[in-house]
């Protein structure tokens, strides 16, 4: 299955602009005083959880801890991913303060409900200054077993190759830049892969051969390609996620800014593949440089009997 109704989200206690990640994340802008930013982010987080739960999605919420200081803990999909074979992957993170987000107690809590077969810890690559930041660095076509990845300081080909070797995924790599020619830090900013669709900013792939390779890969899996512009990408329209509710209905989760940026034609195209739901997370997007998809770690683990 491409999507799941079981999600993990981390409630922030000290969210804020992360100086360590801002070097490679052009989407971050420091806006507001520290306490004010945390307060607004907490409200936005809680509202988004409410929207998901009101639409029948099972959300496990775990509180962040005041110590150690982890301003980006609200984005758990970068340090962990959960797979249907019972495997959990832990990832190497570029920013030192993001490495502190990895928490064994979170995995232990999930083991109360889900089967965990094996934990694959790739964080050892941090010693070699090689990084792969989970489903931020990779956009996974779980049905087609394809890992789309734009290469950046946070996404290393060698670590990606190890992930693919361990999982049986095929890597489709490419370079991607914003409208100013700066490398895009995470693949999930420019594209979202659903069961039968993909949202993608093809203009961000400057190499025509790589662009064709990506298009051909998407077409081979019979996905409808819904293109977005640089401007829409900057409003996080590429940072969507297909999930299910408990009734098996497909939902496409995004931020309010992403939803507002879409044209009616795009909304209609997306609406064929799932019901669009959204929430206002402007403070999180501005200071954190990530959006709705970044806030969600999908739990594909099998249930404990």
PDB file of C-alpha atoms in Angstrom:
ATOM      1  CA  UNK A   1       0.000   0.000   0.000  1.00  0.00           C
ATOM      2  CA  UNK A   2       1.202   3.497  -0.820  1.00  0.00           C
ATOM      3  CA  UNK A   3      -0.648   5.082   2.072  1.00  0.00           C
ATOM      4  CA  UNK A   4      -1.695   4.248   5.613  1.00  0.00           C
ATOM      5  CA  UNK A   5      -4.173   5.502   8.195  1.00  0.00           C
ATOM      6  CA  UNK A   6      -1.601   5.274  11.009  1.00  0.00           C
ATOM      7  CA  UNK A   7       0.559   8.359  11.488  1.00  0.00           C
ATOM      8  CA  UNK A   8       3.167   9.473  14.006  1.00  0.00           C
ATOM      9  CA  UNK A   9       3.500  13.166  14.881  1.00  0.00           C
ATOM     10  CA  UNK A  10       5.720  14.895  17.466  1.00  0.00           C
ATOM     11  CA  UNK A  11       4.200  17.742  19.481  1.00  0.00           C
ATOM     12  CA  UNK A  12       6.794  20.554  19.813  1.00  0.00           C
ATOM     13  CA  UNK A  13       7.950  22.080  23.090  1.00  0.00           C
ATOM     14  CA  UNK A  14      10.675  24.397  21.749  1.00  0.00           C
ATOM     15  CA  UNK A  15      10.022  24.801  18.035  1.00  0.00           C
ATOM     16  CA  UNK A  16      11.888  27.594  16.312  1.00  0.00           C
ATOM     17  CA  UNK A  17      14.181  28.720  13.545  1.00  0.00           C
ATOM     18  CA  UNK A  18      17.094  26.269  13.363  1.00  0.00           C
ATOM     19  CA  UNK A  19      20.346  28.060  12.521  1.00  0.00           C
ATOM     20  CA  UNK A  20      22.058  24.742  11.768  1.00  0.00           C
ATOM     21  CA  UNK A  21      19.657  23.799   8.977  1.00  0.00           C
ATOM     22  CA  UNK A  22      19.120  27.255   7.478  1.00  0.00           C
ATOM     23  CA  UNK A  23      22.382  27.061   5.516  1.00  0.00           C
ATOM     24  CA  UNK A  24      20.921  24.492   3.120  1.00  0.00           C
ATOM     25  CA  UNK A  25      17.197  25.244   3.479  1.00  0.00           C
ATOM     26  CA  UNK A  26      16.170  28.296   1.465  1.00  0.00           C
ATOM     27  CA  UNK A  27      12.560  27.865   2.624  1.00  0.00           C
ATOM     28  CA  UNK A  28      13.383  28.932   6.201  1.00  0.00           C
ATOM     29  CA  UNK A  29      12.774  32.500   7.358  1.00  0.00           C
ATOM     30  CA  UNK A  30      13.245  33.640  10.943  1.00  0.00           C
ATOM     31  CA  UNK A  31      10.010  35.339  11.909  1.00  0.00           C
ATOM     32  CA  UNK A  32       8.855  36.179  15.439  1.00  0.00           C
ATOM     33  CA  UNK A  33      10.223  35.902  18.967  1.00  0.00           C
ATOM     34  CA  UNK A  34      11.123  32.462  20.293  1.00  0.00           C
ATOM     35  CA  UNK A  35       8.266  32.057  22.782  1.00  0.00           C
ATOM     36  CA  UNK A  36       5.739  33.485  20.350  1.00  0.00           C
ATOM     37  CA  UNK A  37       6.881  31.135  17.591  1.00  0.00           C
ATOM     38  CA  UNK A  38       6.603  28.082  19.854  1.00  0.00           C
ATOM     39  CA  UNK A  39       3.138  29.113  21.023  1.00  0.00           C
ATOM     40  CA  UNK A  40       1.857  29.637  17.485  1.00  0.00           C
ATOM     41  CA  UNK A  41       3.486  26.439  16.219  1.00  0.00           C
ATOM     42  CA  UNK A  42       1.902  24.444  19.037  1.00  0.00           C
ATOM     43  CA  UNK A  43      -1.542  25.799  18.151  1.00  0.00           C
ATOM     44  CA  UNK A  44      -0.981  24.999  14.467  1.00  0.00           C
ATOM     45  CA  UNK A  45       0.236  21.500  15.331  1.00  0.00           C
ATOM     46  CA  UNK A  46      -2.753  20.738  17.551  1.00  0.00           C
ATOM     47  CA  UNK A  47      -5.174  22.087  14.940  1.00  0.00           C
ATOM     48  CA  UNK A  48      -3.627  19.881  12.249  1.00  0.00           C
ATOM     49  CA  UNK A  49      -3.908  16.799  14.461  1.00  0.00           C
ATOM     50  CA  UNK A  50      -7.563  17.665  15.059  1.00  0.00           C
ATOM     51  CA  UNK A  51      -8.194  17.996  11.310  1.00  0.00           C
ATOM     52  CA  UNK A  52      -6.617  14.580  10.679  1.00  0.00           C
ATOM     53  CA  UNK A  53      -8.500  12.864  13.504  1.00  0.00           C
ATOM     54  CA  UNK A  54     -11.794  14.485  12.522  1.00  0.00           C
ATOM     55  CA  UNK A  55     -11.302  12.935   9.095  1.00  0.00           C
ATOM     56  CA  UNK A  56     -10.842   9.451  10.543  1.00  0.00           C
ATOM     57  CA  UNK A  57      -7.055   9.193  10.594  1.00  0.00           C
ATOM     58  CA  UNK A  58      -5.287   7.397  13.458  1.00  0.00           C
ATOM     59  CA  UNK A  59      -2.630   9.796  14.770  1.00  0.00           C
ATOM     60  CA  UNK A  60      -0.167   8.818  17.494  1.00  0.00           C
ATOM     61  CA  UNK A  61       1.062  12.029  19.103  1.00  0.00           C
ATOM     62  CA  UNK A  62       4.211  11.962  21.219  1.00  0.00           C
ATOM     63  CA  UNK A  63       5.440  15.030  23.056  1.00  0.00           C
ATOM     64  CA  UNK A  64       8.921  16.327  22.434  1.00  0.00           C
ATOM     65  CA  UNK A  65      11.114  16.789  25.515  1.00  0.00           C
ATOM     66  CA  UNK A  66      12.524  20.147  26.674  1.00  0.00           C
ATOM     67  CA  UNK A  67      16.009  18.637  26.790  1.00  0.00           C
ATOM     68  CA  UNK A  68      17.920  18.123  24.633  1.00  0.00           C
ATOM     69  CA  UNK A  69      16.938  21.175  22.578  1.00  0.00           C
ATOM     70  CA  UNK A  70      15.517  19.970  19.246  1.00  0.00           C
ATOM     71  CA  UNK A  71      13.869  22.866  17.385  1.00  0.00           C
ATOM     72  CA  UNK A  72      12.962  20.668  14.374  1.00  0.00           C
ATOM     73  CA  UNK A  73      11.485  17.698  16.256  1.00  0.00           C
ATOM     74  CA  UNK A  74       8.128  18.513  14.659  1.00  0.00           C
ATOM     75  CA  UNK A  75       9.518  16.915  11.445  1.00  0.00           C
ATOM     76  CA  UNK A  76      10.015  13.226  12.444  1.00  0.00           C
ATOM     77  CA  UNK A  77       9.910  11.833   8.909  1.00  0.00           C
ATOM     78  CA  UNK A  78      13.566  12.847   8.483  1.00  0.00           C
ATOM     79  CA  UNK A  79      15.030  10.578  11.157  1.00  0.00           C
ATOM     80  CA  UNK A  80      12.783   7.514  10.937  1.00  0.00           C
ATOM     81  CA  UNK A  81      10.642   5.518   8.522  1.00  0.00           C
ATOM     82  CA  UNK A  82       8.388   2.531   9.208  1.00  0.00           C
ATOM     83  CA  UNK A  83       7.842  -0.238   6.657  1.00  0.00           C
ATOM     84  CA  UNK A  84       5.265  -2.946   6.056  1.00  0.00           C
ATOM     85  CA  UNK A  85       7.827  -5.753   6.472  1.00  0.00           C
ATOM     86  CA  UNK A  86       8.280  -4.691  10.092  1.00  0.00           C
ATOM     87  CA  UNK A  87      11.570  -2.885   9.491  1.00  0.00           C
ATOM     88  CA  UNK A  88      12.364   0.553  10.885  1.00  0.00           C
ATOM     89  CA  UNK A  89      15.082   2.726   9.345  1.00  0.00           C
ATOM     90  CA  UNK A  90      17.013   5.364  11.269  1.00  0.00           C
ATOM     91  CA  UNK A  91      18.739   7.987   9.153  1.00  0.00           C
ATOM     92  CA  UNK A  92      21.929  10.088   9.203  1.00  0.00           C
ATOM     93  CA  UNK A  93      21.145  13.764   9.705  1.00  0.00           C
ATOM     94  CA  UNK A  94      23.305  16.682   8.587  1.00  0.00           C
ATOM     95  CA  UNK A  95      22.543  19.077  11.468  1.00  0.00           C
ATOM     96  CA  UNK A  96      24.007  17.935  14.777  1.00  0.00           C
ATOM     97  CA  UNK A  97      21.007  19.142  16.776  1.00  0.00           C
ATOM     98  CA  UNK A  98      18.692  17.127  14.536  1.00  0.00           C
ATOM     99  CA  UNK A  99      20.529  13.915  15.414  1.00  0.00           C
ATOM    100  CA  UNK A 100      19.201  14.368  18.940  1.00  0.00           C
ATOM    101  CA  UNK A 101      15.658  13.785  17.650  1.00  0.00           C
ATOM    102  CA  UNK A 102      16.232  10.017  17.371  1.00  0.00           C
ATOM    103  CA  UNK A 103      14.451   8.521  20.380  1.00  0.00           C
ATOM    104  CA  UNK A 104      14.364   4.862  21.321  1.00  0.00           C
ATOM    105  CA  UNK A 105      11.362   5.447  23.598  1.00  0.00           C
ATOM    106  CA  UNK A 106       9.231   6.454  20.606  1.00  0.00           C
ATOM    107  CA  UNK A 107       9.981   3.149  18.899  1.00  0.00           C
ATOM    108  CA  UNK A 108       9.305   1.282  22.159  1.00  0.00           C
ATOM    109  CA  UNK A 109       5.912   2.937  22.423  1.00  0.00           C
ATOM    110  CA  UNK A 110       4.974   1.917  18.885  1.00  0.00           C
ATOM    111  CA  UNK A 111       6.003  -1.665  19.664  1.00  0.00           C
ATOM    112  CA  UNK A 112       3.039  -1.866  22.022  1.00  0.00           C
ATOM    113  CA  UNK A 113       0.733  -1.864  18.976  1.00  0.00           C
ATOM    114  CA  UNK A 114       2.895  -2.779  15.996  1.00  0.00           C
ATOM    115  CA  UNK A 115       5.313  -5.572  15.100  1.00  0.00           C
ATOM    116  CA  UNK A 116       8.938  -4.523  14.719  1.00  0.00           C
ATOM    117  CA  UNK A 117      11.107  -7.039  12.903  1.00  0.00           C
ATOM    118  CA  UNK A 118      14.408  -5.205  12.633  1.00  0.00           C
ATOM    119  CA  UNK A 119      15.869  -1.729  13.134  1.00  0.00           C
ATOM    120  CA  UNK A 120      18.266  -0.694  10.389  1.00  0.00           C
ATOM    121  CA  UNK A 121      20.464   2.102  11.710  1.00  0.00           C
ATOM    122  CA  UNK A 122      22.076   4.146   8.940  1.00  0.00           C
ATOM    123  CA  UNK A 123      23.150   6.919  11.305  1.00  0.00           C
ATOM    124  CA  UNK A 124      26.715   5.548  11.243  1.00  0.00           C
ATOM    125  CA  UNK A 125      27.200   7.431   7.971  1.00  0.00           C
ATOM    126  CA  UNK A 126      27.256  10.664   9.957  1.00  0.00           C
ATOM    127  CA  UNK A 127      30.887   9.823  10.827  1.00  0.00           C
ATOM    128  CA  UNK A 128      31.659  10.019   7.084  1.00  0.00           C
ATOM    129  CA  UNK A 129      29.641  13.236   6.645  1.00  0.00           C
ATOM    130  CA  UNK A 130      27.171  11.397   4.427  1.00  0.00           C
ATOM    131  CA  UNK A 131      23.478  11.989   4.991  1.00  0.00           C
ATOM    132  CA  UNK A 132      20.075  10.680   3.955  1.00  0.00           C
ATOM    133  CA  UNK A 133      17.236  12.427   5.749  1.00  0.00           C
ATOM    134  CA  UNK A 134      14.479   9.865   5.500  1.00  0.00           C
ATOM    135  CA  UNK A 135      11.371  10.564   3.482  1.00  0.00           C
ATOM    136  CA  UNK A 136      12.506  14.142   3.119  1.00  0.00           C
ATOM    137  CA  UNK A 137      15.518  13.071   1.071  1.00  0.00           C
ATOM    138  CA  UNK A 138      13.546  10.301  -0.611  1.00  0.00           C
ATOM    139  CA  UNK A 139      10.016  10.331  -1.968  1.00  0.00           C
ATOM    140  CA  UNK A 140       8.998   6.693  -1.925  1.00  0.00           C
ATOM    141  CA  UNK A 141       6.760   5.010  -4.456  1.00  0.00           C
ATOM    142  CA  UNK A 142       5.972   2.158  -2.078  1.00  0.00           C
ATOM    143  CA  UNK A 143       3.940   0.258  -4.686  1.00  0.00           C
ATOM    144  CA  UNK A 144       6.505   0.521  -7.475  1.00  0.00           C
ATOM    145  CA  UNK A 145       9.471   0.226  -5.043  1.00  0.00           C
ATOM    146  CA  UNK A 146      11.089   3.382  -6.437  1.00  0.00           C
ATOM    147  CA  UNK A 147      12.949   5.958  -4.354  1.00  0.00           C
ATOM    148  CA  UNK A 148      13.020   9.379  -6.022  1.00  0.00           C
ATOM    149  CA  UNK A 149      15.855  11.534  -4.686  1.00  0.00           C
ATOM    150  CA  UNK A 150      17.306  14.905  -5.589  1.00  0.00           C
ATOM    151  CA  UNK A 151      20.963  14.886  -4.612  1.00  0.00           C
ATOM    152  CA  UNK A 152      21.907  17.607  -2.128  1.00  0.00           C
ATOM    153  CA  UNK A 153      24.142  18.143   0.904  1.00  0.00           C
ATOM    154  CA  UNK A 154      21.492  16.219   2.846  1.00  0.00           C
ATOM    155  CA  UNK A 155      21.019  13.383   0.342  1.00  0.00           C
ATOM    156  CA  UNK A 156      24.043  11.214  -0.426  1.00  0.00           C
ATOM    157  CA  UNK A 157      24.059   8.648  -3.235  1.00  0.00           C
ATOM    158  CA  UNK A 158      26.096   6.115  -1.238  1.00  0.00           C
ATOM    159  CA  UNK A 159      23.664   6.051   1.675  1.00  0.00           C
ATOM    160  CA  UNK A 160      20.753   5.951  -0.753  1.00  0.00           C
ATOM    161  CA  UNK A 161      22.334   2.904  -2.407  1.00  0.00           C
ATOM    162  CA  UNK A 162      22.520   1.134   0.962  1.00  0.00           C
ATOM    163  CA  UNK A 163      18.858   1.910   1.650  1.00  0.00           C
ATOM    164  CA  UNK A 164      17.888   0.528  -1.756  1.00  0.00           C
ATOM    165  CA  UNK A 165      20.011  -2.583  -1.256  1.00  0.00           C
ATOM    166  CA  UNK A 166      18.318  -3.228   2.090  1.00  0.00           C
ATOM    167  CA  UNK A 167      14.770  -2.634   0.824  1.00  0.00           C
ATOM    168  CA  UNK A 168      14.748  -3.691  -2.824  1.00  0.00           C
ATOM    169  CA  UNK A 169      13.930  -0.168  -3.994  1.00  0.00           C
ATOM    170  CA  UNK A 170      15.292   1.286  -7.230  1.00  0.00           C
ATOM    171  CA  UNK A 171      16.790   4.778  -6.958  1.00  0.00           C
ATOM    172  CA  UNK A 172      15.902   7.516  -9.437  1.00  0.00           C
ATOM    173  CA  UNK A 173      18.368  10.327  -8.747  1.00  0.00           C
ATOM    174  CA  UNK A 174      18.501  13.837 -10.143  1.00  0.00           C
ATOM    175  CA  UNK A 175      19.617  17.361  -9.337  1.00  0.00           C
ATOM    176  CA  UNK A 176      16.980  19.944  -8.473  1.00  0.00           C
ATOM    177  CA  UNK A 177      17.150  23.706  -7.962  1.00  0.00           C
ATOM    178  CA  UNK A 178      14.798  26.532  -7.090  1.00  0.00           C
ATOM    179  CA  UNK A 179      14.074  29.485  -9.394  1.00  0.00           C
ATOM    180  CA  UNK A 180      17.315  31.124  -8.225  1.00  0.00           C
ATOM    181  CA  UNK A 181      19.441  28.102  -9.091  1.00  0.00           C
ATOM    182  CA  UNK A 182      20.001  27.048  -5.464  1.00  0.00           C
ATOM    183  CA  UNK A 183      19.950  23.326  -4.739  1.00  0.00           C
ATOM    184  CA  UNK A 184      16.687  22.117  -3.205  1.00  0.00           C
ATOM    185  CA  UNK A 185      17.426  20.572   0.164  1.00  0.00           C
ATOM    186  CA  UNK A 186      14.767  17.821   0.237  1.00  0.00           C
ATOM    187  CA  UNK A 187      13.004  15.930  -2.529  1.00  0.00           C
ATOM    188  CA  UNK A 188       9.641  16.079  -0.765  1.00  0.00           C
ATOM    189  CA  UNK A 189       9.557  19.852  -1.301  1.00  0.00           C
ATOM    190  CA  UNK A 190       9.259  19.446  -5.052  1.00  0.00           C
ATOM    191  CA  UNK A 191       7.246  16.229  -5.400  1.00  0.00           C
ATOM    192  CA  UNK A 192       4.622  14.028  -3.784  1.00  0.00           C
ATOM    193  CA  UNK A 193       3.887  10.487  -4.961  1.00  0.00           C
ATOM    194  CA  UNK A 194       0.434   9.017  -4.373  1.00  0.00           C
ATOM    195  CA  UNK A 195      -1.085   5.682  -5.329  1.00  0.00           C
ATOM    196  CA  UNK A 196      -2.137   6.883  -8.766  1.00  0.00           C
ATOM    197  CA  UNK A 197      -0.789  10.415  -9.066  1.00  0.00           C
ATOM    198  CA  UNK A 198       2.284  12.551  -8.593  1.00  0.00           C
ATOM    199  CA  UNK A 199       2.530  16.257  -7.876  1.00  0.00           C
ATOM    200  CA  UNK A 200       5.850  17.584  -9.143  1.00  0.00           C
ATOM    201  CA  UNK A 201       7.665  20.782 -10.069  1.00  0.00           C
ATOM    202  CA  UNK A 202       9.376  19.565 -13.234  1.00  0.00           C
ATOM    203  CA  UNK A 203      10.839  23.031 -13.826  1.00  0.00           C
ATOM    204  CA  UNK A 204      13.083  22.428 -10.803  1.00  0.00           C
ATOM    205  CA  UNK A 205      14.955  19.632 -12.638  1.00  0.00           C
ATOM    206  CA  UNK A 206      17.313  21.597 -14.927  1.00  0.00           C
ATOM    207  CA  UNK A 207      18.978  18.654 -16.671  1.00  0.00           C
ATOM    208  CA  UNK A 208      16.675  17.650 -19.553  1.00  0.00           C
ATOM    209  CA  UNK A 209      17.909  14.039 -19.546  1.00  0.00           C
ATOM    210  CA  UNK A 210      17.226  13.669 -15.830  1.00  0.00           C
ATOM    211  CA  UNK A 211      13.821  15.286 -16.277  1.00  0.00           C
ATOM    212  CA  UNK A 212      12.932  12.773 -18.987  1.00  0.00           C
ATOM    213  CA  UNK A 213      14.148   9.914 -16.782  1.00  0.00           C
ATOM    214  CA  UNK A 214      11.883  11.043 -13.945  1.00  0.00           C
ATOM    215  CA  UNK A 215       8.892  11.488 -16.267  1.00  0.00           C
ATOM    216  CA  UNK A 216       9.420   8.076 -17.874  1.00  0.00           C
ATOM    217  CA  UNK A 217       9.698   6.436 -14.456  1.00  0.00           C
ATOM    218  CA  UNK A 218       6.435   8.048 -13.337  1.00  0.00           C
ATOM    219  CA  UNK A 219       4.711   7.095 -16.581  1.00  0.00           C
ATOM    220  CA  UNK A 220       5.906   3.498 -16.249  1.00  0.00           C
ATOM    221  CA  UNK A 221       3.975   3.269 -12.993  1.00  0.00           C
ATOM    222  CA  UNK A 222       0.896   4.797 -14.676  1.00  0.00           C
ATOM    223  CA  UNK A 223       0.648   7.784 -12.385  1.00  0.00           C
ATOM    224  CA  UNK A 224      -1.132  10.952 -13.444  1.00  0.00           C
ATOM    225  CA  UNK A 225       1.428  13.763 -13.457  1.00  0.00           C
ATOM    226  CA  UNK A 226       0.114  17.002 -11.958  1.00  0.00           C
ATOM    227  CA  UNK A 227       2.667  19.759 -12.546  1.00  0.00           C
ATOM    228  CA  UNK A 228       3.174  22.683 -10.199  1.00  0.00           C
ATOM    229  CA  UNK A 229       5.141  25.899 -10.738  1.00  0.00           C
ATOM    230  CA  UNK A 230       8.083  27.284  -8.782  1.00  0.00           C
ATOM    231  CA  UNK A 231       5.685  29.715  -7.109  1.00  0.00           C
ATOM    232  CA  UNK A 232       3.405  26.872  -6.025  1.00  0.00           C
ATOM    233  CA  UNK A 233       6.387  24.851  -4.824  1.00  0.00           C
ATOM    234  CA  UNK A 234       7.400  27.823  -2.686  1.00  0.00           C
ATOM    235  CA  UNK A 235       3.934  27.622  -1.103  1.00  0.00           C
ATOM    236  CA  UNK A 236       4.681  23.947  -0.304  1.00  0.00           C
ATOM    237  CA  UNK A 237       2.297  22.514  -2.897  1.00  0.00           C
ATOM    238  CA  UNK A 238       4.854  19.747  -3.489  1.00  0.00           C
ATOM    239  CA  UNK A 239       4.867  18.861   0.215  1.00  0.00           C
ATOM    240  CA  UNK A 240       1.626  16.902   0.271  1.00  0.00           C
ATOM    241  CA  UNK A 241       0.981  13.363   1.499  1.00  0.00           C
ATOM    242  CA  UNK A 242      -1.614  10.791   0.573  1.00  0.00           C
ATOM    243  CA  UNK A 243      -3.015   9.017   3.639  1.00  0.00           C
ATOM    244  CA  UNK A 244      -6.070   6.875   4.338  1.00  0.00           C
ATOM    245  CA  UNK A 245      -8.734   7.146   6.961  1.00  0.00           C
ATOM    246  CA  UNK A 246     -10.065   4.189   8.919  1.00  0.00           C
ATOM    247  CA  UNK A 247     -12.702   3.568   6.230  1.00  0.00           C
ATOM    248  CA  UNK A 248     -10.061   3.243   3.527  1.00  0.00           C
ATOM    249  CA  UNK A 249     -10.880   6.619   1.963  1.00  0.00           C
ATOM    250  CA  UNK A 250      -7.914   8.339   0.341  1.00  0.00           C
ATOM    251  CA  UNK A 251      -7.085  11.773   1.739  1.00  0.00           C
ATOM    252  CA  UNK A 252      -4.505  14.209   0.386  1.00  0.00           C
ATOM    253  CA  UNK A 253      -3.032  16.218   3.257  1.00  0.00           C
ATOM    254  CA  UNK A 254      -1.484  19.641   2.690  1.00  0.00           C
ATOM    255  CA  UNK A 255      -1.117  23.051   4.267  1.00  0.00           C
ATOM    256  CA  UNK A 256      -3.558  25.883   3.773  1.00  0.00           C
ATOM    257  CA  UNK A 257      -0.937  27.831   1.825  1.00  0.00           C
ATOM    258  CA  UNK A 258      -0.432  24.873  -0.513  1.00  0.00           C
ATOM    259  CA  UNK A 259      -4.179  24.476  -1.031  1.00  0.00           C
ATOM    260  CA  UNK A 260      -4.631  28.180  -1.770  1.00  0.00           C
ATOM    261  CA  UNK A 261      -1.840  28.097  -4.353  1.00  0.00           C
ATOM    262  CA  UNK A 262      -3.523  25.395  -6.445  1.00  0.00           C
ATOM    263  CA  UNK A 263      -5.620  26.219  -9.475  1.00  0.00           C
ATOM    264  CA  UNK A 264      -9.139  24.850  -9.806  1.00  0.00           C
ATOM    265  CA  UNK A 265      -7.896  22.530 -12.563  1.00  0.00           C
ATOM    266  CA  UNK A 266      -5.224  21.130 -10.239  1.00  0.00           C
ATOM    267  CA  UNK A 267      -7.698  20.715  -7.384  1.00  0.00           C
ATOM    268  CA  UNK A 268     -10.044  18.834  -9.681  1.00  0.00           C
ATOM    269  CA  UNK A 269      -7.225  16.578 -10.889  1.00  0.00           C
ATOM    270  CA  UNK A 270      -6.123  15.833  -7.331  1.00  0.00           C
ATOM    271  CA  UNK A 271      -9.700  15.348  -6.195  1.00  0.00           C
ATOM    272  CA  UNK A 272     -10.021  12.319  -8.463  1.00  0.00           C
ATOM    273  CA  UNK A 273      -7.415  10.581  -6.298  1.00  0.00           C
ATOM    274  CA  UNK A 274      -8.485  11.618  -2.814  1.00  0.00           C
ATOM    275  CA  UNK A 275     -10.313  14.173  -0.722  1.00  0.00           C
ATOM    276  CA  UNK A 276      -8.218  17.290  -0.127  1.00  0.00           C
ATOM    277  CA  UNK A 277      -7.775  18.304   3.519  1.00  0.00           C
ATOM    278  CA  UNK A 278      -5.629  21.134   4.802  1.00  0.00           C
ATOM    279  CA  UNK A 279      -4.672  23.179   7.839  1.00  0.00           C
ATOM    280  CA  UNK A 280      -3.027  26.538   8.508  1.00  0.00           C
ATOM    281  CA  UNK A 281       0.604  25.908   9.521  1.00  0.00           C
ATOM    282  CA  UNK A 282       2.141  29.210   8.399  1.00  0.00           C
ATOM    283  CA  UNK A 283       4.406  29.641  11.433  1.00  0.00           C
ATOM    284  CA  UNK A 284       5.782  26.112  11.063  1.00  0.00           C
ATOM    285  CA  UNK A 285       6.335  26.559   7.334  1.00  0.00           C
ATOM    286  CA  UNK A 286       8.033  29.942   7.680  1.00  0.00           C
ATOM    287  CA  UNK A 287      10.407  29.224  10.554  1.00  0.00           C
ATOM    288  CA  UNK A 288      10.895  25.513   9.920  1.00  0.00           C
ATOM    289  CA  UNK A 289      11.078  25.472   6.137  1.00  0.00           C
ATOM    290  CA  UNK A 290       8.902  22.356   6.039  1.00  0.00           C
ATOM    291  CA  UNK A 291       5.194  21.715   5.675  1.00  0.00           C
ATOM    292  CA  UNK A 292       2.451  19.136   6.169  1.00  0.00           C
ATOM    293  CA  UNK A 293       4.252  16.132   4.737  1.00  0.00           C
ATOM    294  CA  UNK A 294       7.369  16.842   6.822  1.00  0.00           C
ATOM    295  CA  UNK A 295       5.285  16.736  10.009  1.00  0.00           C
ATOM    296  CA  UNK A 296       4.075  13.177   9.384  1.00  0.00           C
ATOM    297  CA  UNK A 297       5.879   9.866   9.749  1.00  0.00           C
ATOM    298  CA  UNK A 298       3.673   7.154   8.244  1.00  0.00           C
ATOM    299  CA  UNK A 299       3.507   3.953  10.267  1.00  0.00           C
ATOM    300  CA  UNK A 300       3.316   1.047   7.781  1.00  0.00           C
ATOM    301  CA  UNK A 301       4.324  -1.540  10.398  1.00  0.00           C
ATOM    302  CA  UNK A 302       2.069  -4.603  10.740  1.00  0.00           C
ATOM    303  CA  UNK A 303      -0.201  -4.792  13.772  1.00  0.00           C
ATOM    304  CA  UNK A 304       0.615  -6.891  16.800  1.00  0.00           C
ATOM    305  CA  UNK A 305      -1.825  -9.800  16.997  1.00  0.00           C
TER     306      UNK A 305
END
